[in-house]
Short mmCIF file of C-alpha atoms in Angstrom, two decimals:
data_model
loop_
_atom_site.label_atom_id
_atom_site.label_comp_id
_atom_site.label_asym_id
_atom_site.label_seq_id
_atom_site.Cartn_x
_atom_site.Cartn_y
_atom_site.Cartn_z
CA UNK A 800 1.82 -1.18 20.49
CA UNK A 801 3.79 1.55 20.32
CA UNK A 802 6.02 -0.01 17.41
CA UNK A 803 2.76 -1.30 15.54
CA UNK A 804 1.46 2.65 15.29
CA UNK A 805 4.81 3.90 14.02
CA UNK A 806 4.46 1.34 11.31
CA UNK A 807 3.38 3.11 8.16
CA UNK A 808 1.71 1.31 4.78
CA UNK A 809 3.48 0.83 1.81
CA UNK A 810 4.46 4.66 0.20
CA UNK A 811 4.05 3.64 -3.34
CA UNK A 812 0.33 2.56 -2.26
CA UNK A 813 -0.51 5.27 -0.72
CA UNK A 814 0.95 7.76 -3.58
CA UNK A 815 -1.16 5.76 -5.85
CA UNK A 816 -4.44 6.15 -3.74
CA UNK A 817 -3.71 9.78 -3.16
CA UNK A 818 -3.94 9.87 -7.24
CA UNK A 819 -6.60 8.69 -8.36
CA UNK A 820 -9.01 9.18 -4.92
CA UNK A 821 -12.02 12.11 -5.87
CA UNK A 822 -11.28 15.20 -3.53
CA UNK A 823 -14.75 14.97 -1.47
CA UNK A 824 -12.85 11.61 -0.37
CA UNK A 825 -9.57 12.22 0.37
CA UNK A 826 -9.74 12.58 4.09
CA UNK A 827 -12.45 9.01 4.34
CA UNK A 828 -10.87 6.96 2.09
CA UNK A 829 -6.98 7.14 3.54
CA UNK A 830 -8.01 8.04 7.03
CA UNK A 831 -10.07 4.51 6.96
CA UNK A 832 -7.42 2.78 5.43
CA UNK A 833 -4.84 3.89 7.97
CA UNK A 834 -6.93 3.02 10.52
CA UNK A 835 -7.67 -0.53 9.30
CA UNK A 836 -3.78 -0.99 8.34
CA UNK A 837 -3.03 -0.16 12.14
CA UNK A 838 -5.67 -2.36 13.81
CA UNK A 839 -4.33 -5.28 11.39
CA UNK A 840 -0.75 -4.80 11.70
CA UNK A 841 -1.50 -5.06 15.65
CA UNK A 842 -3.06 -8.03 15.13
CA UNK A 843 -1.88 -10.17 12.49
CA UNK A 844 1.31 -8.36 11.74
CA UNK A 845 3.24 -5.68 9.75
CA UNK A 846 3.75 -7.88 6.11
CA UNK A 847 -0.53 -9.02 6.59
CA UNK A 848 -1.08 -5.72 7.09
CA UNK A 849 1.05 -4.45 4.24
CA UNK A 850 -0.25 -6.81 1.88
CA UNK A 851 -4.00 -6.28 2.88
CA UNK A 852 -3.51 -2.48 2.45
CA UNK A 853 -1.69 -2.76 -1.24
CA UNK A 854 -5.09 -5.23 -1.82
CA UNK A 855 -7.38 -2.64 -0.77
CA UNK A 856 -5.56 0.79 -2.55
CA UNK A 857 -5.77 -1.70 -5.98
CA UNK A 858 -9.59 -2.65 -5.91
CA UNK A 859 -10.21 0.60 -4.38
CA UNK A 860 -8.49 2.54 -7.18
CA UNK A 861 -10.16 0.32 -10.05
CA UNK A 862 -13.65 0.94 -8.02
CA UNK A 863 -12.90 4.86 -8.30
CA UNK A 864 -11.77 4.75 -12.11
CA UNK A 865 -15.41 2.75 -12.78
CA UNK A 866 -17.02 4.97 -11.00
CA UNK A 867 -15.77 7.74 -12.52
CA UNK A 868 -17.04 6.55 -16.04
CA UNK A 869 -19.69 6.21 -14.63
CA UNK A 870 -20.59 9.42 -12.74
CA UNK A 871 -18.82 12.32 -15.35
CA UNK A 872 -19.02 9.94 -18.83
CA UNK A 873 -19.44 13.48 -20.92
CA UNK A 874 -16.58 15.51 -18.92
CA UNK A 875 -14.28 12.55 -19.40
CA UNK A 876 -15.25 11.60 -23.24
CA UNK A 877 -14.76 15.72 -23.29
CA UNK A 878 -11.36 15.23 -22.12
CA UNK A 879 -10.41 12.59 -24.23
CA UNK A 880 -11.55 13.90 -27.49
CA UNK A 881 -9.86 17.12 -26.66
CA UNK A 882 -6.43 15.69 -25.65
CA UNK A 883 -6.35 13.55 -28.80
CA UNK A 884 -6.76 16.19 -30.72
CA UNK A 885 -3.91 18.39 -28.95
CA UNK A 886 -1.92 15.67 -28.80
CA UNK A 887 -1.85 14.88 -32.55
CA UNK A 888 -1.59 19.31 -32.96
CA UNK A 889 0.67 19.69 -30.48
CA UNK A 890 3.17 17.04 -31.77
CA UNK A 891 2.51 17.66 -35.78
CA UNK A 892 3.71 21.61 -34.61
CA UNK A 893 6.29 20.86 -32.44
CA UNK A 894 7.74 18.35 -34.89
CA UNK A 895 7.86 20.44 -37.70
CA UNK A 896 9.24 23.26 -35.81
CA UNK A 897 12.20 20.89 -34.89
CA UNK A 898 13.04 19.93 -38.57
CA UNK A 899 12.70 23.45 -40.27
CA UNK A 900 15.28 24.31 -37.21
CA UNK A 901 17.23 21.50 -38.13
CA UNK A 902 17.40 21.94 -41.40
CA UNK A 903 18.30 25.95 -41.24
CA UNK A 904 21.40 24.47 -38.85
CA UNK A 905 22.66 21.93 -41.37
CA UNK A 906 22.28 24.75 -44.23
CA UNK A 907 23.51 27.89 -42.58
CA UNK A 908 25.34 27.22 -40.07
CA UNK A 909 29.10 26.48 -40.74
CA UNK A 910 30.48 25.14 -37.02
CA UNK A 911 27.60 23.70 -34.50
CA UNK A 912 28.02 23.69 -31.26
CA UNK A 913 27.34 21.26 -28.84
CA UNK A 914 24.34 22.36 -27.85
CA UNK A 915 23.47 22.46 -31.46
CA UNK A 916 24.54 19.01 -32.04
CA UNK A 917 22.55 17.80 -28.81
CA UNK A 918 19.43 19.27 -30.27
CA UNK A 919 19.65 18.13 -33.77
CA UNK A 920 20.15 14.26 -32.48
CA UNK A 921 17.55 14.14 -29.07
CA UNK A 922 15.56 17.73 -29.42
CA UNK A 923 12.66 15.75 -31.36
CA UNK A 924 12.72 13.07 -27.91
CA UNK A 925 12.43 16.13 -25.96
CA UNK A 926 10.20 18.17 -27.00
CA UNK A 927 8.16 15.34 -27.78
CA UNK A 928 8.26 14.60 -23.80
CA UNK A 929 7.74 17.76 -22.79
CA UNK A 930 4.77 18.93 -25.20
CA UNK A 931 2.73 15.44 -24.09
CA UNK A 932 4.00 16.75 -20.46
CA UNK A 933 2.00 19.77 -21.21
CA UNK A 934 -1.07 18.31 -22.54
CA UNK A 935 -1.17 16.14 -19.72
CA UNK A 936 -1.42 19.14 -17.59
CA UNK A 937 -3.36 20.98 -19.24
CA UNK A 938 -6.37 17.60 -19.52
CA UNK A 939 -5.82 17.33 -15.88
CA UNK A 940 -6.14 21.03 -14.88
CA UNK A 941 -9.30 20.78 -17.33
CA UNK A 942 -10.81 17.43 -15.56
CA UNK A 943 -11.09 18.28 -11.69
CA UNK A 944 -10.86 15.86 -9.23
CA UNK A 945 -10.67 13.07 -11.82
CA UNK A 946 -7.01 14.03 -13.58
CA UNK A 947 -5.55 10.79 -13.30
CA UNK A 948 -8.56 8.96 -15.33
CA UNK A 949 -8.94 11.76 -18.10
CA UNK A 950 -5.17 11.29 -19.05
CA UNK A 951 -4.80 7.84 -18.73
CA UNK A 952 -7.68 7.19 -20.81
CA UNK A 953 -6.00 10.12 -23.36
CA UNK A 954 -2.72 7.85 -23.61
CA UNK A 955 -4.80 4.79 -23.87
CA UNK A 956 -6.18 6.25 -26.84
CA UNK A 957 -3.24 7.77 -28.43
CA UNK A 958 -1.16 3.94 -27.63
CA UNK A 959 -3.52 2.63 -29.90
CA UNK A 960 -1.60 4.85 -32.75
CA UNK A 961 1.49 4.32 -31.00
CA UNK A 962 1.18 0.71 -30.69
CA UNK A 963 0.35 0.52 -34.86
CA UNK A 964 3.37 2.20 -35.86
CA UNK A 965 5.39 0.39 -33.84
CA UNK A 966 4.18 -2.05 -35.11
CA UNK A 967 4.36 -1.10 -38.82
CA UNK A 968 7.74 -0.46 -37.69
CA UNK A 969 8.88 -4.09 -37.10
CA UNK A 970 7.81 -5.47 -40.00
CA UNK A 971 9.58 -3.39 -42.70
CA UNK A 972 12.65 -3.10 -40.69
CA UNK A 973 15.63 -5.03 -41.32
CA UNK A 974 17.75 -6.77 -38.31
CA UNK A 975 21.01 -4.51 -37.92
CA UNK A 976 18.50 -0.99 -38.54
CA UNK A 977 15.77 -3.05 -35.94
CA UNK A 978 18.62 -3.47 -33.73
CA UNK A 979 20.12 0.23 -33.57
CA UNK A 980 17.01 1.90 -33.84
CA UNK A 981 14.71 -0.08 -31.34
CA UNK A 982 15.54 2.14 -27.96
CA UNK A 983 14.80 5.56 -29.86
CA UNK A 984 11.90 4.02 -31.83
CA UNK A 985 10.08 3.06 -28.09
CA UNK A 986 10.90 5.95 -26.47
CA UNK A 987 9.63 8.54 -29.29
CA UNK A 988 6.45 5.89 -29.31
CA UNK A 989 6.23 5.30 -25.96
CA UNK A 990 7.98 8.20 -23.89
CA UNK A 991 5.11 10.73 -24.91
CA UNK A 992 2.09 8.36 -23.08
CA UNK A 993 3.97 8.35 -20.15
CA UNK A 994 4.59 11.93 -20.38
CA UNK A 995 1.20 13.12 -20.12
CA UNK A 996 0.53 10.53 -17.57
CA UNK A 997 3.24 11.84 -16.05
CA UNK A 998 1.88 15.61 -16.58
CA UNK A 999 -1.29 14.69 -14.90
CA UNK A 1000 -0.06 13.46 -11.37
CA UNK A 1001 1.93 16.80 -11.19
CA UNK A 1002 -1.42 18.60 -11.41
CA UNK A 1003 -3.15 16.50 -9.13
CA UNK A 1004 -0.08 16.29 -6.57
CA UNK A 1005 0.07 20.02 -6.69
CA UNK A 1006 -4.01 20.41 -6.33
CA UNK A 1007 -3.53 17.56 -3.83
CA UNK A 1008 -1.15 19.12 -1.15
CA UNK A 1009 -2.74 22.59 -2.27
CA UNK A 1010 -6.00 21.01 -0.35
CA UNK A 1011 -4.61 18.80 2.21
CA UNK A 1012 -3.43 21.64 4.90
CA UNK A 1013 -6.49 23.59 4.36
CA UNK A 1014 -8.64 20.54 5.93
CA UNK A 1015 -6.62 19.42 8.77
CA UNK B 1414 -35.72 9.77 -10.02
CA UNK B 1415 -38.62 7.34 -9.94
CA UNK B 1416 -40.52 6.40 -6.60
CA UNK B 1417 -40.59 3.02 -7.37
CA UNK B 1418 -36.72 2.59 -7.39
CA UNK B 1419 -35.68 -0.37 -5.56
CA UNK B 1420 -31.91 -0.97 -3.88
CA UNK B 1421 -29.16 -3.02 -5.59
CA UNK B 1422 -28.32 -5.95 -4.34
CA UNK B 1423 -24.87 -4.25 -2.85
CA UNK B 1424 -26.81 -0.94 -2.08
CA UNK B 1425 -29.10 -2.82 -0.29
CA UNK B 1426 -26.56 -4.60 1.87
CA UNK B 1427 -24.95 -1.29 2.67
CA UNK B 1428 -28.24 0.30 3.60
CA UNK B 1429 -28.54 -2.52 6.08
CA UNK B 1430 -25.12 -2.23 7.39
CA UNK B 1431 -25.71 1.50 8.13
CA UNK B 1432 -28.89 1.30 9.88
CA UNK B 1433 -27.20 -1.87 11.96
CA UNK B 1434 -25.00 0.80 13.03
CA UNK B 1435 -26.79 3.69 13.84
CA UNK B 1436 -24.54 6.82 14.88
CA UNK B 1437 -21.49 4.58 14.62
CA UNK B 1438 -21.22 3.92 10.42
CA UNK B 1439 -18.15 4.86 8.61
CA UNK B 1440 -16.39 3.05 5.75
CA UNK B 1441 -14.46 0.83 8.26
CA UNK B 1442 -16.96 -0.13 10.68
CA UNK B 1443 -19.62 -0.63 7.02
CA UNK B 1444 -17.26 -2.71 5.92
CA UNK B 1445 -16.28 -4.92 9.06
CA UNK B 1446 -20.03 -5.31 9.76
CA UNK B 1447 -20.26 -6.63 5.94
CA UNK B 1448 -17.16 -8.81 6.33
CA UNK B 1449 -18.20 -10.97 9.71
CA UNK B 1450 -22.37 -10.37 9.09
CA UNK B 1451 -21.73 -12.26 5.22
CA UNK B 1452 -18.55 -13.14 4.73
CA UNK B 1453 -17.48 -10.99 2.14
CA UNK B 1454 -14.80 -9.33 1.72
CA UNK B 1455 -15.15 -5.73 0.06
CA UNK B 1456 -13.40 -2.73 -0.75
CA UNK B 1457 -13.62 0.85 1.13
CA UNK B 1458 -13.74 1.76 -2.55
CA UNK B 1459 -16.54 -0.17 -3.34
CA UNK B 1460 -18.15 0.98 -0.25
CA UNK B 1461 -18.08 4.61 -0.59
CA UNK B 1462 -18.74 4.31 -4.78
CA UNK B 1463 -22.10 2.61 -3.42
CA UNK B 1464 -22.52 5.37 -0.48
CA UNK B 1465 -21.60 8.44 -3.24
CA UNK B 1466 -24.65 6.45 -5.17
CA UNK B 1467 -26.99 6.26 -2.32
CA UNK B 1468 -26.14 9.50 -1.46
CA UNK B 1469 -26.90 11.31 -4.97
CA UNK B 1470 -30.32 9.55 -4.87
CA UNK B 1471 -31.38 10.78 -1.10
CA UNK B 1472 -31.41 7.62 0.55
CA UNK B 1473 -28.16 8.29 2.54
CA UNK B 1474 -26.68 11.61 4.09
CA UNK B 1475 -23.38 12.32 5.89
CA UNK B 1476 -21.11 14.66 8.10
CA UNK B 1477 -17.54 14.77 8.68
CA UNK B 1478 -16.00 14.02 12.43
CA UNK B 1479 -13.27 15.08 14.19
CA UNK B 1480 -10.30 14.52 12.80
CA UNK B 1481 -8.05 12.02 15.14
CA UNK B 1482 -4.22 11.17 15.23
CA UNK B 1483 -4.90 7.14 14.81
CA UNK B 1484 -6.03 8.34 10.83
CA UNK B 1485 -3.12 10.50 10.37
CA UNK B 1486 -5.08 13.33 10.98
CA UNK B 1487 -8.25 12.75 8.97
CA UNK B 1488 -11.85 12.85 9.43
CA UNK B 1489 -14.06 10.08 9.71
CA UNK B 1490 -17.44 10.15 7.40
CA UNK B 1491 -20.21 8.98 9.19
CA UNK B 1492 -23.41 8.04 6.96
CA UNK B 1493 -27.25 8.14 7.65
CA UNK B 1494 -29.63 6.95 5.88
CA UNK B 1495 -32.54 9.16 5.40
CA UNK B 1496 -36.33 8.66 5.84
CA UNK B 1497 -36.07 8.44 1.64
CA UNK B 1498 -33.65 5.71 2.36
CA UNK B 1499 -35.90 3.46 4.91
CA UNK B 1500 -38.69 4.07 2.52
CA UNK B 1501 -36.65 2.42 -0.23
CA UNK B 1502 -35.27 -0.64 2.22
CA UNK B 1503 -39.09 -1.08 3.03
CA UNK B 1504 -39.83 -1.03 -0.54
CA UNK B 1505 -37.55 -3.75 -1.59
CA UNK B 1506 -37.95 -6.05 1.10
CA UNK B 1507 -41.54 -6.31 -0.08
CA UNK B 1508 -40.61 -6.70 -3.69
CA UNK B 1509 -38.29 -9.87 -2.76
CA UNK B 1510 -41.30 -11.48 -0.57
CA UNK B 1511 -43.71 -11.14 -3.07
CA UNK B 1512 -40.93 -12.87 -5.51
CA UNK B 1513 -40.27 -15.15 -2.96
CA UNK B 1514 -43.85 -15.73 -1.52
CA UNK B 1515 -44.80 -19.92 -2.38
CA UNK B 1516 -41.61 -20.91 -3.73
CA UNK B 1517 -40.11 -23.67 -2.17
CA UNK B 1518 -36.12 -22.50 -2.56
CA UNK B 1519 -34.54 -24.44 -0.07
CA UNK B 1520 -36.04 -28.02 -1.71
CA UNK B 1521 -35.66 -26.85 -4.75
CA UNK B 1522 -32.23 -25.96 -5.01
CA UNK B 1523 -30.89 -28.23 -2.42
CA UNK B 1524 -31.11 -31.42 -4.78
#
C-alpha cells in the first residue's frame, strides 16, 4: 500500500491539466483525480491506473476548452481578434526593423562581426519567436483563468495564414531551392504558433504556482 | 432565467447523483455513483462543467473541505443542491410522465 501511494500519475498529464484547468478548479479537479489514480492503482495496478488518468486529463481538458466557449464566448472572440491583429503588427514591425538593420550592415559596415553575421542570417527566426512569445503573453495575461484557450485559438487562427503560404510556397518552388529552404521555411511559418502557445503556459505556470501556496 | 427551465438530460443525472449522496458528493464519489448506478463512464471534467452550470443557475451550491494528504494536499468540493434545484428535479420528472403517460415504450420498441 505503501508503494501504491508513492506512485505518482503521468507528469506530462498532469502539466497539461494544470494548463488548461479554470482557477476556481484547480484544487477539485487534480485533488479528485489523484485520489481516483491512487484508489485504482491499488486496485487494478500502476499502468491501469496510468492509462485511466491520461484518459481522464484528455476528455477533461477538451470538456474545459468547450466549456470555455461556451461560458466567456465575447472575452475569448476579444482575445482572438486582438492577438491577430498584434500578431500581424507585431511581426510586419519587427520584420521591417530587421531588414532596414540589415541592409544599413551590408551598406555601411566594412568588416561584420560574428554577432553581426549571426543576426543578419537567423535574427528574422528570432525575433519572429520571441515577438509571438510576447503576444502570447500578453493574450494570456489579458484572458484570466482561460490563457491556454485564448492563445491556442490565436495560433489556430493565424495557422490558417501560415498554413496558405506554406502552401503557396510548395508549389512555385523548385526541388534543389524546396530542398534547402524547407527547415527555415517551417520554422519562420510554424515556430511563431508555437511561440505564443508557448508564451501563454509561461503566464499561466507563473499565475499557476503564484496561487497554488496561497491555498494549501 | 425562466421558471419553467427544465434539467438536461446529463444535469439531470447529476442532480440525482448529488441528492443520492447527501453530505457525501464530490466529483469522485458523483462520478462513481454515475459509473455503477448507469454504466457510464464520464469525465470529472464533464462533471464539474455540468456542476459550474447548475451552479450559475441556483440549482446547486458548494463549499470547500479540508484539504487531505491522499489529494496531494487539496480540497475536496462538496455540492448541494438547493431548494431551486429540487424544485427543478420535481419539475422535470413531471414533464417526462406527462410525455410518457399512455405510451406503450417497452412493446413498442422491443419489436
Amino acid at each position: 500500500m505503501t508503494h501504491v501511494s508513492s506512485v505518482q500519475p503521468p507528469r506530462v498529464a498532469v502539466w497539461l491539466l494544470d494548463l488548461f484547468t479554470p482557477y476556481e478548479q484547480t484544487e477539485s479537479i487534480p485533488g479528485d483525480l489523484l485520489e481516483e489514480f491512487s484508489d485504482i492503482a491499488s486496485k487494478s495496478g500502476v499502468a491501469y491506473a496510468r492509462r485511466w488518468y491520461w484518459r481522464q486529463s484528455v476528455r477533461t481538458i477538451l470538456h474545459v476548452v468547450r466549456s470555455g466557449f461556451r461560458v466567456a464566448p465575447w472575452s475569448i472572440a476579444g482575445a482572438v481578434v486582438g492577438g491577430v491583429l498584434l500578431v500581424r503588427l507585431g511581426h510586419a514591425f519587427t520584420e521591417g526593423g530587421i531588414r532596414t538593420w540589415n541592409e544599413f550592415l551590408s551598406h555601411h559596415v566594412h568588416r561584420l562581426s560574428h554577432f553581426d553575421l549571426f543576426l543578419m542570417n537567423s535574427g528574422m527566426y528570432l525575433w519572429r519567436l520571441t515577438v509571438s512569445m510576447l503576444i502570447g503573453c500578453i493574450i494570456a495575461l489579458a484572458c484570466k483563468s482561460r490563457e491556454m484557450l485564448a492563445t491556442l485559438t490565436v495560433s489556430l487562427v493565424c495557422s490558417i495564414q501560415a498554413v496558405t503560404g506554406f502552401w503557396t510556397f510548395l508549389h512555385g518552388t523548385d526541388y534543389e531551392t524546396l530542398r534547402k529552404a524547407l527547415l527555415p521555411v517551417l520554422l519562420y511559418s510554424f515556430g511563431g504558433l508555437f511561440a505564443i502557445v508557448i508564451g501563454g503556459g509561461i503566464v499561466r505556470t507563473h499565475r499557476f504556482r503564484s496561487l497554488r501556496p496561497a491555498k494549501s | 432565467m425562466s421558471s419553467h427551465e427544465y434539467l438536461g438530460e446529463f444535469e439531470h443525472i447529476v442532480v440525482l447523483a448529488l441528492l443520492r449522496l447527501r453530505d457525501r458528493a464530490y466529483g469522485v464519489t458523483v462520478r462513481r455513483e454515475i459509473e455503477v448506478r448507469i454504466g457510464r463512464e464520464v469525465s470529472i471534467g464533464a462533471i464539474y462543467a455540468t456542476l459550474g452550470r447548475l451552479e450559475t443557475k441556483g440549482y446547486v451550491n458548494s463549499y470547500l473541505g479540508d484539504p487531505t494528504p491522499e489529494r496531494g494536499g487539496r480540497s475536496k468540493r462538496f455540492f448541494r443542491v438547493t431548494a431551486k434545484g429540487v424544485a427543478a428535479v420535481n419539475r422535470t420528472h413531471r414533464a417526462l410522465r406527462s410525455m410518457t403517460e399512455g405510451l406503450r415504450l417497452a412493446r413498442r420498441y422491443s419489436q
